Amino acid sequence: MNNTDLSQETLILGIETSCDETAAAVVADGKRILSNIIASQVKWHQKFNGVVPEIASRKHVELISPVIEEALLEANVTLDDIDAIAVTRGPGLVGALLVGLGVAKGLSYATKLPLICVNHIEAHILANFLEHPNLKPPLIALVVSGGHTALVYMGDFGEYEVLGETLDDAAGEAFDKIAKFLGLGYPGGPIIDKLAAKGNSKAINFPRAMINTNNYDFSLSGLKTAVLNYISKLKAEGKEVNIPDLCASFQAAVIDVQIHKTLRAARERTVDEIVLAGGVAANKSLRERLKKEAAKIGKELFYSSLPLCTDNAAMIACVGYYRYRKADKYGEEIVCSLDANADPNLSLVKEI
Ligand code: KG4
Ligand code: ZN
């Protein structure tokens, strides 16, 4: 039972189906999570060592209705209590996005509730606002997930500048590919994270690509090749690969560049707050080291608890709340029409 008078709060139903999590959540006033249901599809993708888009779409179709029902039930509300429906419109897998968007449109049409289309990357950044009520823009966000690696300056809600991005692989993708090559399983990030804790990060000196370039871009494909070459060389020599050392050294090479560029962006943009967002934000070493290094230069790092780092619908409802309440800041139609289409490459920055 909810003890608060829900009629005083803005209740958003969030729906997320951009990749391989089918998720729905009810959030009050952009911060009080009444329910956050996540049906992971990982067991269906695991044997392929990665997300199979066709399987993801089919599983979303199966899971979306029960997941939404459970989110309403757990929040102890009905659609009559909801003020707006927020759904991920992109970026992501187009077939997967279409499932959530289609269901959200159907619900919006049937209930006459406003439909709010959400950018998945903005949602990862705003996930931090769910647990940190004192957090306020401007801030620098390091967004590191399975599909994205970007440094973002957030001037205000709805006001984003992408300072730099990966030129090739995303951070999570690099973790997943290395784990796949080593036969460690999927998703690779959490597995490498655990193994790295037992290894020596200085054992192998992998390249820190673009660490000294005068921009905020990243490149990870060279590091991936360096790791694969290292493993092949050892195997050819009949030597054993020390997996924990390899994981720790690879992870350190990824993290060093991310920390260096994030701190430089925070200094250059003179912001005091940094947020870590996306699935790779769950990485223990990245969280600990960035927090420590940020504190050394007087900046504060914020990150979420693990279920809010990886894909979830509470973060979608959170963006829905800010778009609904701060429509003036967004300066555009916040309510999507029923013609709205999924956009696998949806940009975080408003097209002018
Ligand atoms: O944000 P997310 O759930 O989905 C996308 O939007 O991509 O991120 C998933 C990614 C996967 O690549 C996964 O391996 C990575 O996040 N990941 C991690 C950790 N937990 C998840 N990477 C490094 N360390 C972790 N602990
Ligand atoms: Zn994501």
Tab-separated table of C-alpha atoms and ligand atoms in Angstrom:
chain	number	residue	atom	x	y	z
A	1	MET	CA	0.000	0.000	0.000
A	2	ASN	CA	1.177	3.543	-0.716
A	3	ASN	CA	0.926	5.836	2.280
A	4	THR	CA	1.203	9.035	0.260
A	5	ASP	CA	-1.781	10.680	-1.430
A	6	LEU	CA	-1.049	9.734	-5.029
A	7	SER	CA	-3.491	12.283	-6.428
A	8	GLN	CA	-1.049	15.015	-5.318
A	9	GLU	CA	1.803	13.527	-7.312
A	10	THR	CA	2.478	13.186	-11.018
A	11	LEU	CA	2.478	9.482	-11.835
A	12	ILE	CA	4.224	8.321	-14.984
A	13	LEU	CA	4.065	4.807	-16.422
A	14	GLY	CA	7.406	4.100	-18.119
A	15	ILE	CA	7.904	1.457	-20.811
A	16	GLU	CA	11.301	0.297	-22.106
A	17	THR	CA	11.997	-2.258	-24.855
A	18	SER	CA	15.025	-0.845	-26.700
A	19	CYS	CA	17.276	-3.905	-26.348
A	20	ASP	CA	16.898	-7.139	-24.380
A	21	GLU	CA	15.115	-6.058	-21.203
A	22	THR	CA	11.320	-5.835	-21.233
A	23	ALA	CA	10.582	-3.261	-18.551
A	24	ALA	CA	7.769	-1.193	-17.082
A	25	ALA	CA	7.718	1.083	-14.039
A	26	VAL	CA	5.544	3.555	-12.199
A	27	VAL	CA	7.346	6.614	-10.808
A	28	ALA	CA	5.859	9.463	-8.779
A	29	ASP	CA	7.183	13.012	-9.278
A	30	GLY	CA	10.220	11.804	-11.187
A	31	LYS	CA	11.842	10.246	-8.125
A	32	ARG	CA	9.627	7.995	-5.998
A	33	ILE	CA	9.765	4.543	-7.606
A	34	LEU	CA	6.476	2.736	-6.941
A	35	SER	CA	7.426	-0.230	-9.107
A	36	ASN	CA	10.284	-1.133	-11.439
A	37	ILE	CA	9.698	-4.445	-13.225
A	38	ILE	CA	12.450	-5.814	-15.458
A	39	ALA	CA	12.031	-9.087	-17.363
A	40	SER	CA	15.516	-9.961	-18.527
A	41	GLN	CA	15.754	-11.939	-21.749
A	42	VAL	CA	19.374	-12.820	-21.128
A	43	LYS	CA	18.825	-16.586	-20.990
A	44	TRP	CA	17.477	-16.593	-24.558
A	45	HIS	CA	20.429	-14.586	-25.908
A	46	GLN	CA	23.168	-16.195	-23.816
A	47	LYS	CA	23.745	-19.165	-26.100
A	48	PHE	CA	24.399	-16.758	-28.998
A	49	ASN	CA	26.828	-14.687	-26.859
A	50	GLY	CA	24.946	-11.533	-27.756
A	51	VAL	CA	21.526	-10.029	-28.393
A	52	VAL	CA	19.698	-11.527	-31.374
A	53	PRO	CA	17.368	-8.718	-32.565
A	54	GLU	CA	14.656	-11.054	-33.892
A	55	ILE	CA	14.508	-13.009	-30.616
A	56	ALA	CA	14.436	-9.738	-28.645
A	57	SER	CA	11.393	-8.478	-30.599
A	58	ARG	CA	9.496	-11.752	-30.158
A	59	LYS	CA	10.219	-11.933	-26.431
A	60	HIS	CA	9.141	-8.305	-25.968
A	61	VAL	CA	5.809	-9.174	-27.597
A	62	GLU	CA	5.344	-12.074	-25.146
A	63	LEU	CA	6.465	-10.233	-22.040
A	64	ILE	CA	5.300	-6.633	-22.400
A	65	SER	CA	1.664	-7.005	-21.273
A	66	PRO	CA	2.371	-9.057	-18.123
A	67	VAL	CA	5.270	-6.758	-17.251
A	68	ILE	CA	3.063	-3.632	-17.493
A	69	GLU	CA	0.316	-5.360	-15.491
A	70	GLU	CA	2.820	-6.293	-12.808
A	71	ALA	CA	4.202	-2.748	-12.689
A	72	LEU	CA	0.701	-1.329	-12.076
A	73	LEU	CA	-0.119	-4.059	-9.549
A	74	GLU	CA	3.072	-3.620	-7.565
A	75	ALA	CA	2.600	0.164	-7.537
A	76	ASN	CA	-0.923	-0.466	-6.319
A	77	VAL	CA	-2.403	1.812	-8.995
A	78	THR	CA	-4.568	1.489	-12.087
A	79	LEU	CA	-4.278	3.327	-15.389
A	80	ASP	CA	-6.834	5.807	-13.962
A	81	ASP	CA	-4.172	7.021	-11.501
A	82	ILE	CA	-1.541	7.537	-14.195
A	83	ASP	CA	-0.917	11.057	-15.617
A	84	ALA	CA	1.136	10.149	-18.692
A	85	ILE	CA	2.765	7.223	-20.496
A	86	ALA	CA	6.472	7.510	-21.308
A	87	VAL	CA	8.126	5.142	-23.751
A	88	THR	CA	11.562	4.743	-25.329
A	89	ARG	CA	11.474	5.860	-28.983
A	90	GLY	CA	15.208	5.342	-29.579
A	91	PRO	CA	18.073	4.739	-29.906
A	92	GLY	CA	18.001	0.938	-29.901
A	93	LEU	CA	17.004	-2.065	-31.979
A	94	VAL	CA	14.199	-0.954	-34.250
A	95	GLY	CA	12.119	-4.140	-33.977
A	96	ALA	CA	12.446	-4.101	-30.194
A	97	LEU	CA	11.575	-0.400	-29.911
A	98	LEU	CA	8.481	-0.884	-32.056
A	99	VAL	CA	6.981	-3.340	-29.560
A	100	GLY	CA	7.093	-0.902	-26.610
A	101	LEU	CA	6.067	2.053	-28.733
A	102	GLY	CA	3.134	0.131	-30.236
A	103	VAL	CA	1.856	-0.921	-26.825
A	104	ALA	CA	2.313	2.605	-25.408
A	105	LYS	CA	0.387	4.078	-28.340
A	106	GLY	CA	-2.430	1.559	-27.838
A	107	LEU	CA	-2.649	2.386	-24.123
A	108	SER	CA	-2.535	6.114	-24.825
A	109	TYR	CA	-5.303	5.822	-27.415
A	110	ALA	CA	-7.496	3.715	-25.123
A	111	THR	CA	-6.992	5.852	-21.995
A	112	LYS	CA	-6.541	9.302	-23.620
A	113	LEU	CA	-3.377	9.669	-21.533
A	114	PRO	CA	-0.602	11.766	-23.103
A	115	LEU	CA	2.160	9.761	-24.809
A	116	ILE	CA	5.682	11.007	-24.118
A	117	CYS	CA	8.522	9.748	-26.313
A	118	VAL	CA	11.830	9.329	-24.531
A	119	ASN	CA	15.459	9.161	-25.626
A	120	HIS	CA	17.138	6.116	-24.055
A	121	ILE	CA	20.473	7.919	-23.506
A	122	GLU	CA	18.791	10.843	-21.756
A	123	ALA	CA	17.054	8.242	-19.576
A	124	HIS	CA	20.379	6.644	-18.561
A	125	ILE	CA	21.640	10.094	-17.491
A	126	LEU	CA	18.443	10.999	-15.630
A	127	ALA	CA	18.404	7.625	-13.813
A	128	ASN	CA	20.821	9.360	-11.435
A	129	PHE	CA	18.123	11.865	-10.458
A	130	LEU	CA	15.966	9.027	-9.080
A	131	GLU	CA	18.323	8.340	-6.200
A	132	HIS	CA	20.082	11.681	-5.769
A	133	PRO	CA	17.469	14.365	-5.068
A	134	ASN	CA	20.146	17.051	-4.610
A	135	LEU	CA	21.712	16.474	-8.014
A	136	LYS	CA	21.266	19.470	-10.338
A	137	PRO	CA	22.493	20.375	-13.803
A	138	PRO	CA	24.857	21.627	-15.140
A	139	LEU	CA	26.878	18.444	-15.062
A	140	ILE	CA	29.069	16.177	-17.132
A	141	ALA	CA	27.737	12.684	-17.863
A	142	LEU	CA	29.854	9.738	-18.928
A	143	VAL	CA	27.397	7.434	-20.703
A	144	VAL	CA	28.843	3.957	-21.130
A	145	SER	CA	26.551	1.136	-22.196
A	146	GLY	CA	26.375	-1.816	-24.550
A	147	GLY	CA	25.501	0.426	-27.484
A	148	HIS	CA	26.940	3.813	-26.523
A	149	THR	CA	29.979	5.576	-25.180
A	150	ALA	CA	29.648	9.338	-24.944
A	151	LEU	CA	30.671	12.313	-22.873
A	152	VAL	CA	27.742	14.675	-22.502
A	153	TYR	CA	27.427	18.181	-21.097
A	154	MET	CA	23.975	18.590	-19.558
A	155	GLY	CA	23.201	22.302	-19.227
A	156	ASP	CA	19.642	21.708	-18.051
A	157	PHE	CA	16.834	19.200	-18.473
A	158	GLY	CA	16.403	18.771	-22.215
A	159	GLU	CA	19.636	20.657	-22.958
A	160	TYR	CA	22.487	18.380	-23.962
A	161	GLU	CA	25.746	18.763	-25.825
A	162	VAL	CA	27.577	15.637	-26.926
A	163	LEU	CA	31.253	16.487	-26.334
A	164	GLY	CA	32.597	13.231	-27.729
A	165	GLU	CA	31.662	9.688	-28.636
A	166	THR	CA	33.251	6.381	-29.501
A	167	LEU	CA	34.501	6.203	-33.059
A	168	ASP	CA	33.985	2.432	-33.175
A	169	ASP	CA	33.002	-0.016	-30.392
A	170	ALA	CA	30.958	1.010	-27.350
A	171	ALA	CA	32.492	0.283	-23.940
A	172	GLY	CA	30.031	-2.491	-23.043
A	173	GLU	CA	30.416	-3.968	-26.510
A	174	ALA	CA	34.193	-4.221	-25.949
A	175	PHE	CA	33.638	-6.029	-22.610
A	176	ASP	CA	31.136	-8.381	-24.280
A	177	LYS	CA	33.434	-9.142	-27.249
A	178	ILE	CA	36.477	-9.921	-25.091
A	179	ALA	CA	34.379	-12.173	-22.821
A	180	LYS	CA	33.001	-13.946	-25.887
A	181	PHE	CA	36.485	-14.518	-27.260
A	182	LEU	CA	37.620	-15.950	-23.914
A	183	GLY	CA	34.491	-18.132	-23.743
A	184	LEU	CA	33.470	-16.520	-20.441
A	185	GLY	CA	29.783	-16.014	-21.238
A	186	TYR	CA	27.321	-13.196	-21.865
A	187	PRO	CA	26.953	-10.391	-20.901
A	188	GLY	CA	30.692	-9.997	-20.531
A	189	GLY	CA	30.826	-6.805	-18.448
A	190	PRO	CA	29.847	-8.217	-15.057
A	191	ILE	CA	31.957	-11.374	-15.613
A	192	ILE	CA	35.105	-9.397	-16.503
A	193	ASP	CA	34.413	-7.010	-13.609
A	194	LYS	CA	34.439	-9.934	-11.122
A	195	LEU	CA	37.489	-11.665	-12.616
A	196	ALA	CA	39.410	-8.376	-12.813
A	197	ALA	CA	39.059	-7.942	-9.056
A	198	LYS	CA	41.312	-11.030	-8.643
A	199	GLY	CA	43.888	-9.924	-11.212
A	200	ASN	CA	46.783	-7.477	-11.570
A	201	SER	CA	45.824	-4.482	-13.724
A	202	LYS	CA	49.484	-3.732	-14.459
A	203	ALA	CA	50.281	-7.259	-15.698
A	204	ILE	CA	49.807	-6.409	-19.393
A	205	ASN	CA	50.310	-2.951	-20.858
A	206	PHE	CA	47.427	-2.562	-23.318
A	207	PRO	CA	47.075	0.649	-25.387
A	208	ARG	CA	45.138	3.641	-23.995
A	209	ALA	CA	43.784	4.801	-27.352
A	210	MET	CA	43.226	8.549	-27.811
A	211	ILE	CA	44.055	9.351	-24.179
A	212	ASN	CA	46.065	12.408	-25.212
A	213	THR	CA	44.026	13.593	-28.186
A	214	ASN	CA	42.628	17.079	-27.889
A	215	ASN	CA	38.996	15.958	-28.090
A	216	TYR	CA	36.508	13.886	-26.124
A	217	ASP	CA	36.224	10.970	-28.509
A	218	PHE	CA	37.052	7.363	-27.698
A	219	SER	CA	38.223	4.374	-29.725
A	220	LEU	CA	38.083	0.816	-28.459
A	221	SER	CA	38.565	-1.398	-31.496
A	222	GLY	CA	42.396	-1.129	-31.298
A	223	LEU	CA	42.341	-2.289	-27.684
A	224	LYS	CA	40.101	-5.202	-28.611
A	225	THR	CA	42.550	-6.216	-31.365
A	226	ALA	CA	45.516	-5.852	-28.970
A	227	VAL	CA	43.812	-8.195	-26.468
A	228	LEU	CA	42.950	-10.743	-29.171
A	229	ASN	CA	46.534	-10.632	-30.534
A	230	TYR	CA	47.934	-11.111	-27.034
A	231	ILE	CA	45.765	-14.186	-26.456
A	232	SER	CA	46.575	-15.671	-29.889
A	233	LYS	CA	50.322	-15.118	-29.346
A	234	LEU	CA	50.289	-16.855	-25.968
A	235	LYS	CA	48.239	-19.729	-27.347
A	236	ALA	CA	50.664	-20.127	-30.296
A	237	GLU	CA	53.531	-20.314	-27.797
A	238	GLY	CA	51.619	-22.983	-25.877
A	239	LYS	CA	51.344	-20.723	-22.810
A	240	GLU	CA	48.357	-20.364	-20.493
A	241	VAL	CA	46.499	-17.054	-20.413
A	242	ASN	CA	46.150	-15.668	-16.893
A	243	ILE	CA	42.477	-14.718	-17.203
A	244	PRO	CA	42.177	-12.488	-14.089
A	245	ASP	CA	45.329	-10.533	-15.074
A	246	LEU	CA	44.073	-10.182	-18.639
A	247	CYS	CA	40.645	-8.981	-17.467
A	248	ALA	CA	42.164	-6.511	-14.996
A	249	SER	CA	44.620	-5.141	-17.584
A	250	PHE	CA	41.950	-4.808	-20.287
A	251	GLN	CA	39.521	-3.150	-17.884
A	252	ALA	CA	42.175	-0.694	-16.691
A	253	ALA	CA	42.958	0.299	-20.296
A	254	VAL	CA	39.267	1.082	-20.927
A	255	ILE	CA	38.769	2.912	-17.661
A	256	ASP	CA	41.968	5.003	-17.733
A	257	VAL	CA	40.877	6.800	-20.907
A	258	GLN	CA	37.323	7.289	-19.669
A	259	ILE	CA	38.461	8.774	-16.363
A	260	HIS	CA	41.045	11.038	-18.012
A	261	LYS	CA	38.570	12.495	-20.517
A	262	THR	CA	35.680	12.822	-18.068
A	263	LEU	CA	37.771	14.781	-15.579
A	264	ARG	CA	39.154	17.009	-18.327
A	265	ALA	CA	35.595	17.751	-19.511
A	266	ALA	CA	34.487	18.583	-15.941
A	267	ARG	CA	37.468	20.920	-15.508
A	268	GLU	CA	37.082	22.628	-18.871
A	269	ARG	CA	33.329	23.092	-18.466
A	270	THR	CA	33.801	24.128	-14.815
A	271	VAL	CA	31.059	21.874	-13.499
A	272	ASP	CA	31.198	20.423	-9.990
A	273	GLU	CA	29.091	17.345	-10.625
A	274	ILE	CA	29.733	14.283	-12.757
A	275	VAL	CA	27.336	11.410	-13.346
A	276	LEU	CA	28.135	7.916	-14.504
A	277	ALA	CA	25.382	6.331	-16.595
A	278	GLY	CA	24.598	3.184	-18.592
A	279	GLY	CA	25.257	-0.504	-18.018
A	280	VAL	CA	29.044	-0.140	-17.719
A	281	ALA	CA	28.428	2.338	-14.870
A	282	ALA	CA	27.864	-0.847	-12.842
A	283	ASN	CA	31.599	-1.546	-13.110
A	284	LYS	CA	33.104	-1.557	-9.630
A	285	SER	CA	36.547	-0.350	-10.587
A	286	LEU	CA	35.202	2.473	-12.796
A	287	ARG	CA	32.909	3.678	-9.996
A	288	GLU	CA	35.587	3.568	-7.312
A	289	ARG	CA	38.433	5.053	-9.324
A	290	LEU	CA	36.386	7.838	-10.947
A	291	LYS	CA	34.926	8.802	-7.559
A	292	LYS	CA	38.386	9.014	-6.009
A	293	GLU	CA	39.979	10.891	-8.918
A	294	ALA	CA	37.024	13.309	-9.155
A	295	ALA	CA	37.244	14.101	-5.438
A	296	LYS	CA	40.938	14.942	-5.852
A	297	ILE	CA	40.002	17.852	-8.143
A	298	GLY	CA	36.984	18.894	-6.066
A	299	LYS	CA	34.301	17.269	-8.235
A	300	GLU	CA	31.578	14.969	-6.976
A	301	LEU	CA	30.678	11.755	-8.770
A	302	PHE	CA	27.135	10.372	-8.708
A	303	TYR	CA	26.065	6.920	-9.834
A	304	SER	CA	23.005	4.738	-9.353
A	305	SER	CA	22.420	1.413	-7.668
A	306	LEU	CA	23.024	-1.474	-10.079
A	307	PRO	CA	19.414	-2.111	-11.282
A	308	LEU	CA	19.158	1.555	-12.295
A	309	CYS	CA	22.461	1.507	-14.228
A	310	THR	CA	21.404	-1.215	-16.651
A	311	ASP	CA	18.246	-0.907	-18.773
A	312	ASN	CA	15.072	-0.246	-16.778
A	313	ALA	CA	11.810	1.646	-17.165
A	314	ALA	CA	12.028	3.794	-13.999
A	315	MET	CA	14.571	5.934	-15.847
A	316	ILE	CA	12.145	6.251	-18.786
A	317	ALA	CA	9.362	7.378	-16.429
A	318	CYS	CA	11.813	9.843	-14.858
A	319	VAL	CA	12.486	11.526	-18.221
A	320	GLY	CA	8.734	11.400	-18.879
A	321	TYR	CA	8.193	13.383	-15.679
A	322	TYR	CA	10.693	16.105	-16.574
A	323	ARG	CA	9.358	16.417	-20.117
A	324	TYR	CA	5.788	16.589	-18.766
A	325	ARG	CA	6.566	19.085	-15.999
A	326	LYS	CA	9.226	21.138	-17.705
A	327	ALA	CA	7.770	21.328	-21.176
A	328	ASP	CA	9.022	24.932	-21.457
A	329	LYS	CA	12.626	23.737	-21.074
A	330	TYR	CA	12.228	21.200	-23.815
A	331	GLY	CA	10.745	23.886	-26.073
A	332	GLU	CA	9.020	21.375	-28.310
A	333	GLU	CA	5.899	19.277	-28.395
A	334	ILE	CA	6.306	16.949	-25.426
A	335	VAL	CA	3.326	14.855	-26.320
A	336	CYS	CA	3.968	12.489	-29.217
A	337	SER	CA	1.333	11.895	-31.816
A	338	LEU	CA	0.157	8.380	-32.553
A	339	ASP	CA	2.155	8.673	-35.809
A	340	ALA	CA	5.442	8.744	-33.850
A	341	ASN	CA	7.898	6.201	-35.188
A	342	ALA	CA	10.727	4.315	-33.529
A	343	ASP	CA	14.144	5.805	-34.340
A	344	PRO	CA	17.080	3.397	-33.904
A	345	ASN	CA	19.523	6.360	-34.171
A	346	LEU	CA	17.565	8.966	-32.218
A	347	SER	CA	19.878	11.863	-31.350
A	348	LEU	CA	20.206	13.256	-27.840
A	349	VAL	CA	20.680	16.717	-29.227
A	350	LYS	CA	17.646	18.484	-30.621
A	351	GLU	CA	17.771	18.879	-34.375
A	352	ILE	CA	17.323	22.569	-35.132
B	1	KG4	O1	22.732	0.041	-20.501
B	1	KG4	P1	22.677	-1.406	-20.814
B	1	KG4	O2	21.886	-2.302	-19.890
B	1	KG4	O3	22.124	-1.654	-22.252
B	1	KG4	C1	22.384	-0.791	-23.324
B	1	KG4	O4	21.693	0.256	-23.409
B	1	KG4	O5	23.329	-1.096	-24.052
B	1	KG4	O6	24.196	-1.907	-20.890
B	1	KG4	C2	24.539	-3.232	-21.089
B	1	KG4	C3	26.051	-3.324	-21.150
B	1	KG4	C4	26.566	-4.697	-21.559
B	1	KG4	O7	27.507	-4.524	-22.599
B	1	KG4	C5	27.207	-5.236	-20.287
B	1	KG4	O8	28.290	-6.106	-20.532
B	1	KG4	C6	27.676	-3.952	-19.618
B	1	KG4	O9	26.627	-3.035	-19.866
B	1	KG4	N1	27.873	-4.130	-18.172
B	1	KG4	C7	29.063	-3.980	-17.559
B	1	KG4	C8	28.862	-4.297	-16.194
B	1	KG4	N2	27.535	-4.606	-16.027
B	1	KG4	C9	26.942	-4.483	-17.246
B	1	KG4	N3	30.276	-3.648	-18.044
B	1	KG4	C10	31.311	-3.603	-17.178
B	1	KG4	N4	31.190	-3.914	-15.861
B	1	KG4	C11	29.993	-4.257	-15.339
B	1	KG4	N5	29.901	-4.549	-14.037
B	2	ZN	ZN	20.755	1.195	-22.112
